[in-house]
Short mmCIF file of C-alpha atoms in Angstrom, two decimals:
data_model
loop_
_atom_site.label_atom_id
_atom_site.label_comp_id
_atom_site.label_asym_id
_atom_site.label_seq_id
_atom_site.Cartn_x
_atom_site.Cartn_y
_atom_site.Cartn_z
CA MET I 9 192.33 46.09 44.01
CA GLU I 10 189.27 45.03 42.14
CA HIS I 11 190.04 41.31 43.13
CA TRP I 12 190.35 42.38 46.79
CA ALA I 13 186.98 44.32 46.63
CA ALA I 14 185.28 41.29 45.02
CA LYS I 15 186.70 38.95 47.68
CA LYS I 16 185.39 41.30 50.45
CA LYS I 17 181.82 41.40 48.87
CA GLU I 18 181.82 37.59 48.60
CA GLU I 19 182.86 37.21 52.23
CA ALA I 20 180.13 39.49 53.31
CA GLU I 21 177.55 37.55 51.29
CA ASN I 22 178.71 34.40 52.67
CA GLN I 23 178.45 35.61 56.26
CA PHE I 24 174.66 36.60 55.44
CA GLN I 25 174.12 33.21 53.96
CA ARG I 26 175.24 31.61 57.24
CA LEU I 27 172.43 33.35 59.19
CA PRO I 28 169.71 30.93 60.33
CA ASP I 29 166.32 31.29 58.41
CA ASP I 30 164.57 32.58 61.57
CA VAL I 31 167.13 35.42 61.83
CA VAL I 32 166.80 36.31 58.26
CA LEU I 33 163.02 36.23 58.41
CA ASN I 34 163.16 38.57 61.54
CA ILE I 35 165.21 41.04 59.40
CA PHE I 36 162.54 41.06 56.80
CA ASN I 37 159.81 41.66 59.37
CA LYS I 38 161.75 44.59 60.59
CA LEU I 39 162.19 45.80 56.97
CA SER I 40 158.41 45.41 56.40
CA ASP I 41 158.36 47.94 53.46
CA ILE I 42 156.70 46.05 50.60
CA GLN I 43 158.80 47.85 47.90
CA CYS I 44 161.96 46.52 49.59
CA LEU I 45 160.43 43.10 50.13
CA CYS I 46 159.61 42.99 46.40
CA ARG I 47 163.15 43.73 45.36
CA CYS I 48 164.66 41.18 47.84
CA PHE I 49 162.12 38.65 46.65
CA VAL I 50 163.88 38.44 43.19
CA VAL I 51 167.48 38.60 44.53
CA ALA I 52 167.84 34.91 45.56
CA LYS I 53 165.85 31.70 45.92
CA ARG I 54 166.37 31.68 49.55
CA PHE I 55 164.82 35.06 49.95
CA SER I 56 161.87 34.10 47.72
CA SER I 57 161.10 31.23 49.94
CA LEU I 58 161.45 33.23 53.20
CA ILE I 59 159.67 36.53 52.23
CA PRO I 60 156.11 34.87 51.80
CA LEU I 61 156.42 34.05 55.59
CA VAL I 62 156.75 37.78 56.53
CA GLN I 63 154.22 38.73 59.26
CA THR I 64 154.51 42.53 59.07
CA VAL I 65 153.97 44.56 55.85
CA SER I 66 154.05 48.29 55.41
CA ILE I 67 152.69 50.09 52.18
CA LYS I 68 153.55 53.74 51.60
CA SER I 69 151.51 54.81 48.69
CA LYS I 70 152.69 57.67 46.52
CA THR I 71 150.41 57.26 43.50
CA TRP I 72 147.29 58.85 44.97
CA SER I 73 149.02 62.36 44.86
CA SER I 74 149.26 62.33 41.08
CA LYS I 75 146.03 60.53 40.30
CA TYR I 76 143.68 62.23 42.64
CA ASP I 77 145.06 65.62 43.45
CA CYS I 78 142.60 67.80 45.16
CA LYS I 79 144.54 71.10 44.63
CA THR I 80 141.97 72.46 42.03
CA VAL I 81 141.34 75.32 44.42
CA PRO I 82 144.74 76.74 45.42
CA ARG I 83 145.14 77.99 48.96
CA LYS I 84 146.15 81.43 47.74
CA SER I 85 143.08 81.85 45.52
CA GLU I 86 141.22 85.18 45.90
CA TYR I 87 137.63 84.93 46.97
CA HIS I 88 135.13 87.51 46.05
CA HIS I 89 131.48 88.11 46.80
CA GLY I 90 132.11 87.60 50.56
CA GLY I 91 134.06 84.44 49.89
CA THR I 92 130.97 82.36 49.28
CA LEU I 93 130.40 82.35 45.56
CA PRO I 94 133.48 80.15 44.53
CA LEU I 95 132.66 77.57 47.07
CA GLY I 96 129.08 77.35 46.20
CA ASN I 97 129.82 76.97 42.42
CA LEU I 98 132.42 74.37 43.01
CA SER I 99 130.37 72.36 45.50
CA GLU I 100 129.18 69.82 43.09
CA TYR I 101 132.58 69.50 41.32
CA LEU I 102 134.57 69.19 44.41
CA ILE I 103 132.53 66.58 46.12
CA THR I 104 131.52 64.49 43.09
CA ASN I 105 134.69 64.42 41.18
CA LEU I 106 137.50 64.98 43.67
CA VAL I 107 136.08 62.85 46.46
CA PHE I 108 134.24 60.10 44.72
CA ARG I 109 136.31 59.59 41.50
CA PRO I 110 138.98 57.70 43.46
CA LEU I 111 136.29 55.31 44.82
CA ARG I 112 135.16 54.49 41.40
CA GLU I 113 138.77 53.84 40.39
CA LEU I 114 139.10 51.50 43.38
CA TYR I 115 136.05 49.61 42.26
CA ASN I 116 136.95 49.29 38.61
CA ARG I 117 140.53 48.35 39.27
CA SER I 118 142.47 47.12 42.35
CA LEU I 119 143.86 49.15 45.16
CA PHE I 120 147.26 48.09 44.05
CA PRO I 121 148.63 48.13 40.37
CA THR I 122 149.53 44.81 38.77
CA SER I 123 153.20 45.66 38.21
CA HIS I 124 155.47 44.42 41.08
CA ARG I 125 157.71 47.50 40.46
CA ASP I 126 155.12 49.99 41.41
CA VAL I 127 156.07 51.83 44.51
CA SER I 128 152.57 52.11 45.89
CA GLY I 129 152.11 48.50 46.71
CA VAL I 130 151.45 45.55 44.50
CA ILE I 131 149.43 42.43 43.75
CA PHE I 132 152.72 40.99 45.07
CA LEU I 133 150.99 41.35 48.49
CA SER I 134 148.74 38.39 47.84
CA LYS I 135 151.91 36.12 47.93
CA LEU I 136 152.35 37.17 51.58
CA THR I 137 149.93 34.72 53.02
CA HIS I 138 151.41 34.89 56.55
CA VAL I 139 150.78 38.63 57.07
CA ARG I 140 149.49 39.38 60.55
CA ALA I 141 149.88 43.20 60.57
CA LEU I 142 149.27 45.44 57.54
CA ASN I 143 150.20 49.10 57.81
CA VAL I 144 149.08 51.49 54.95
CA GLU I 145 150.42 55.04 54.79
CA LEU I 146 148.89 57.50 52.22
CA PRO I 147 150.23 60.88 51.12
CA SER I 148 148.98 63.96 52.77
CA ASN I 149 148.16 67.05 50.61
CA PHE I 150 147.67 69.31 53.55
CA ASP I 151 148.86 72.92 52.89
CA GLY I 152 148.61 75.14 55.99
CA ASP I 153 150.51 77.89 57.72
CA ASN I 154 153.67 76.96 59.39
CA ASP I 155 152.43 77.76 62.86
CA SER I 156 148.99 76.12 62.37
CA VAL I 157 147.94 72.84 63.72
CA SER I 158 145.08 70.56 62.43
CA LYS I 159 143.70 67.07 62.35
CA TRP I 160 140.64 65.38 60.81
CA GLY I 161 138.89 62.30 62.05
CA ALA I 162 135.90 60.11 61.34
CA LYS I 163 134.08 57.19 62.91
CA PHE I 164 134.42 54.67 60.10
CA THR I 165 131.28 52.83 59.32
CA PRO I 166 130.03 51.40 56.03
CA ASN I 167 128.12 54.67 55.44
CA LEU I 168 130.79 57.07 56.82
CA ASP I 169 128.24 59.24 58.59
CA SER I 170 130.45 62.33 58.78
CA VAL I 171 133.93 63.81 58.74
CA THR I 172 135.20 66.32 61.31
CA PHE I 173 138.13 68.69 60.62
CA LEU I 174 139.76 70.91 63.34
CA TYR I 175 142.15 73.72 62.48
CA ALA I 176 143.92 76.16 64.80
CA SER I 177 146.06 79.10 63.93
CA SER I 178 148.40 78.30 66.73
CA LEU I 179 148.89 75.96 69.69
CA SER I 180 150.85 76.97 72.76
CA LYS I 181 151.31 76.30 76.48
CA MET I 182 148.50 77.86 78.58
CA MET I 183 150.87 79.99 80.61
CA GLU I 184 152.26 81.69 77.61
CA SER I 185 148.80 82.41 76.32
CA GLU I 186 147.67 83.88 79.68
CA GLN I 187 150.47 86.46 79.52
CA GLN I 188 149.06 87.45 76.07
CA GLN I 189 145.39 87.75 77.19
CA LYS I 190 145.83 91.58 77.49
CA SER I 191 147.02 92.00 73.98
CA GLU I 192 144.26 89.64 72.86
CA SER I 193 141.51 91.96 74.37
CA GLU I 194 143.09 94.90 72.63
CA GLU I 195 142.59 93.22 69.38
CA SER I 196 138.90 92.56 69.95
CA ASP I 197 137.85 95.70 68.00
CA GLU I 198 139.53 94.11 64.88
CA GLU I 199 137.77 90.76 65.43
CA GLU I 200 134.45 92.50 65.52
CA GLU I 201 135.07 93.41 61.80
CA MET I 202 135.19 89.68 60.98
CA GLU I 203 132.31 87.26 60.59
CA HIS I 204 132.29 84.83 63.52
CA GLY I 205 135.73 86.10 64.43
CA ILE I 206 137.32 85.21 61.10
CA THR I 207 137.43 86.68 57.58
CA ASN I 208 135.32 85.02 55.00
CA ARG I 209 138.28 84.50 52.82
CA GLU I 210 140.27 82.61 55.60
CA ARG I 211 137.17 80.78 56.44
CA ASN I 212 136.73 79.59 52.86
CA LEU I 213 140.50 78.68 52.75
CA ARG I 214 140.03 76.38 55.64
CA ILE I 215 136.97 74.88 54.18
CA VAL I 216 138.87 74.01 51.08
CA ILE I 217 141.38 72.20 53.28
CA ALA I 218 138.54 70.43 55.00
CA ILE I 219 137.29 69.25 51.69
CA GLU I 220 140.69 67.81 50.96
CA CYS I 221 140.42 65.85 54.29
CA ILE I 222 137.00 64.64 53.25
CA LYS I 223 138.59 63.21 50.21
CA ASP I 224 141.31 61.48 52.26
CA ALA I 225 138.48 60.04 54.61
CA VAL I 226 136.69 58.57 51.70
CA LEU I 227 139.93 57.10 50.29
CA TRP I 228 140.60 55.54 53.71
CA LEU I 229 137.08 53.91 53.70
CA GLY I 230 137.69 52.65 50.23
CA ILE I 231 141.02 50.98 51.32
CA LEU I 232 139.29 49.56 54.38
CA CYS I 233 136.58 48.15 52.12
CA PHE I 234 139.16 46.80 49.83
CA VAL I 235 140.87 44.85 52.55
CA ALA I 236 137.64 43.62 54.06
CA ASP I 237 136.48 42.52 50.49
CA CYS I 238 139.57 40.42 49.91
CA PRO I 239 138.85 36.65 50.27
CA LEU I 240 139.91 35.40 53.70
CA SER I 241 142.14 32.91 51.99
CA HIS I 242 144.44 35.74 50.85
CA PHE I 243 145.25 36.91 54.42
CA PRO I 244 144.23 34.00 56.71
CA MET I 245 146.41 35.26 59.55
CA LEU I 246 145.71 38.95 59.32
CA GLN I 247 145.18 40.36 62.89
CA SER I 248 145.53 44.09 62.55
CA VAL I 249 145.31 46.81 60.01
CA THR I 250 146.38 50.47 60.41
CA ILE I 251 145.72 53.35 57.92
CA THR I 252 147.41 56.72 58.35
CA ASP I 253 148.88 59.59 56.25
CA SER I 254 152.38 60.87 55.83
CA GLN I 255 151.86 64.04 57.84
CA LYS I 256 149.64 62.37 60.48
CA LYS I 257 146.85 64.73 59.86
CA GLY I 258 144.20 62.11 60.04
CA ALA I 259 143.16 60.39 63.25
CA LYS I 260 144.97 56.96 63.01
CA LEU I 261 142.68 54.06 62.07
CA CYS I 262 143.54 50.89 63.90
CA LEU I 263 141.67 47.67 63.50
CA SER I 264 142.10 44.59 65.64
CA VAL I 265 141.02 41.04 65.07
CA GLU I 266 137.44 41.70 66.33
CA LYS I 267 137.01 44.91 64.30
CA LEU I 268 138.41 43.19 61.17
CA ALA I 269 135.87 40.39 61.53
CA GLU I 270 133.17 43.11 61.94
CA CYS I 271 134.49 44.84 58.79
CA ARG I 272 134.38 41.71 56.73
CA ASN I 273 130.61 41.30 57.65
CA THR I 274 129.63 44.91 56.83
CA PHE I 275 132.10 46.57 54.36
CA SER I 276 132.42 45.74 50.65
CA MET I 277 133.64 47.46 47.49
CA THR I 278 130.13 46.96 46.01
CA ARG I 279 128.77 49.06 48.89
CA MET I 280 131.37 51.79 48.16
CA HIS I 281 130.42 51.82 44.54
CA SER I 282 126.71 52.30 45.49
CA LEU I 283 127.64 55.20 47.78
CA SER I 284 129.63 56.84 44.99
CA SER I 285 126.49 56.86 42.77
CA MET I 286 124.64 58.86 45.56
CA ALA I 287 127.19 61.70 45.37
CA TRP I 288 124.58 63.94 43.82
CA SER I 289 123.05 64.35 47.27
CA TRP I 290 126.16 65.94 48.59
CA THR I 291 126.42 69.62 48.82
CA LEU I 292 128.46 72.11 50.96
CA GLU I 293 125.11 72.86 52.65
CA ASN I 294 125.76 69.66 54.61
CA MET I 295 128.58 71.35 56.23
CA ARG I 296 128.54 72.91 59.75
CA VAL I 297 131.35 75.36 60.61
CA GLY I 298 132.30 76.77 63.98
CA TYR I 299 134.91 79.33 65.07
CA VAL I 300 136.32 79.92 68.57
CA PRO I 301 138.94 82.71 68.97
CA VAL I 302 140.57 81.29 72.03
CA LEU I 303 140.11 77.70 73.19
CA GLN I 304 141.45 76.75 76.52
CA LEU I 305 142.51 73.12 77.15
CA PRO I 306 142.84 72.67 80.92
CA MET I 307 143.60 68.94 80.83
CA SER I 308 146.61 69.14 78.51
CA LYS I 309 147.49 72.82 79.72
CA TYR I 310 147.50 74.09 76.27
CA VAL I 311 145.50 76.80 74.47
CA MET I 312 144.46 77.00 70.77
CA LYS I 313 143.92 80.25 68.98
CA GLY I 314 141.77 80.91 65.93
CA VAL I 315 140.09 77.52 65.98
CA THR I 316 137.85 76.41 63.14
CA ILE I 317 135.95 73.20 63.41
CA VAL I 318 134.17 71.75 60.39
CA ASN I 319 131.66 68.77 60.43
CA TYR I 320 130.47 67.34 57.13
CA LYS I 321 127.31 65.20 57.29
CA MET I 322 127.73 62.55 54.56
CA PHE I 323 125.28 59.67 54.81
CA ALA I 324 124.06 59.99 58.36
CA ASP I 325 120.35 59.62 59.22
CA ASP I 326 118.01 62.52 59.97
CA ASP I 327 118.41 61.98 63.75
CA TYR I 328 122.18 62.40 63.39
CA ASP I 329 123.96 64.12 66.35
CA ALA I 330 126.73 66.30 65.03
CA TYR I 331 128.30 66.89 68.45
CA LYS I 332 128.48 63.26 69.24
CA ALA I 333 129.92 62.51 65.85
CA MET I 334 132.69 65.08 66.35
CA VAL I 335 133.67 63.54 69.70
CA ASP I 336 133.55 60.06 68.37
CA ALA I 337 135.74 61.07 65.43
CA PHE I 338 138.83 61.77 67.78
CA ALA I 339 137.85 59.38 70.54
CA GLY I 340 140.93 57.25 69.91
CA GLU I 341 143.39 60.01 69.98
CA GLN I 342 143.53 61.15 73.54
CA ASP I 343 145.37 64.28 72.66
CA VAL I 344 144.86 68.12 72.33
CA PHE I 345 142.53 67.60 69.42
CA SER I 346 140.20 65.11 71.29
CA GLU I 347 140.13 67.48 74.18
CA ALA I 348 139.50 70.49 71.91
CA VAL I 349 136.36 68.86 70.39
CA VAL I 350 135.12 67.99 73.92
CA GLN I 351 135.59 71.66 75.00
CA ILE I 352 133.85 73.01 72.04
CA GLN I 353 130.86 70.54 72.63
CA GLU I 354 130.69 71.56 76.25
CA LYS I 355 131.30 75.35 76.16
CA HIS I 356 130.90 76.56 72.60
CA LYS I 357 127.96 74.76 70.99
CA ASP I 358 126.44 77.86 69.81
CA CYS I 359 129.44 78.64 67.56
CA MET I 360 128.42 75.97 64.97
CA ILE I 361 126.41 77.18 62.00
CA ASN I 362 125.25 75.61 58.69
CA LEU I 363 126.76 77.18 55.60
CA SER I 364 124.44 78.86 53.13
CA PHE I 365 125.35 79.91 49.50
#
């Protein structure tokens, strides 16, 4: 029996060996995951000669969750003094340590650990000199209610002017919501007891989630700078880079050949390190928050309820236009979130206020 099993295994291996190199290379391109490519690289000499020719590589990083966990303020924390004191006291710590510490680590080390066994991506990537498409997926720490929907976005520039976060308690088809308009009006008395239509505690819980998204945005910018800062000789054929997160909570960042060339001229890890040293200027007073109880989305025929929008000004100039920045942050999405931001800009501008502590 053992002899028969060994013979079958040998026959299967021989059949694979008969495949032409271009077919095997196409399989590796479909595989794309860098961890799997690493393992295949050490299996056979033939594989080690073909894998450096792979044109599509995907990296799913899991190490950020443990190294840079932003769960210092649990979602279930109780907020006292109107819900403002904890956020005010934690402002400097949250921004300086939880957002910028990863950037300092990126500057002091490499994005990828030196061990080729590390699941987050490796220095092994430098062996793949024929890479044309690089796809990076980072873990998402989002912790919201089951019925809620959310997304964050940013227009990535060397300064990362701002980050926008949109959160809704629910999303439903417009006809369903219209049938509930009567019951919503009956609840208006309860809403009057809330500040801006939402309790301070729930508002602060959403702000904590927004801060986690700010951390993610800075990490994305750091990775973008890392790729742009790599010598062109490492990836001479690179044509596209995408960065996303495991729960698709961030607006997907896609860079084509032209954008990559622009990034190489403007982005650098040295620049990111200098930004991290300016973290002292960041406070939660830079944050503008708005609340819309019911937001109609006529184009997509959906309606959002309990909508909170947060815009955090980071390194923008004094003439910075928050509403334009919010629209730009979701410009590439073309979904309910991009429409929601446009609707808020057109019909609910007055809902945005600066936080004070």
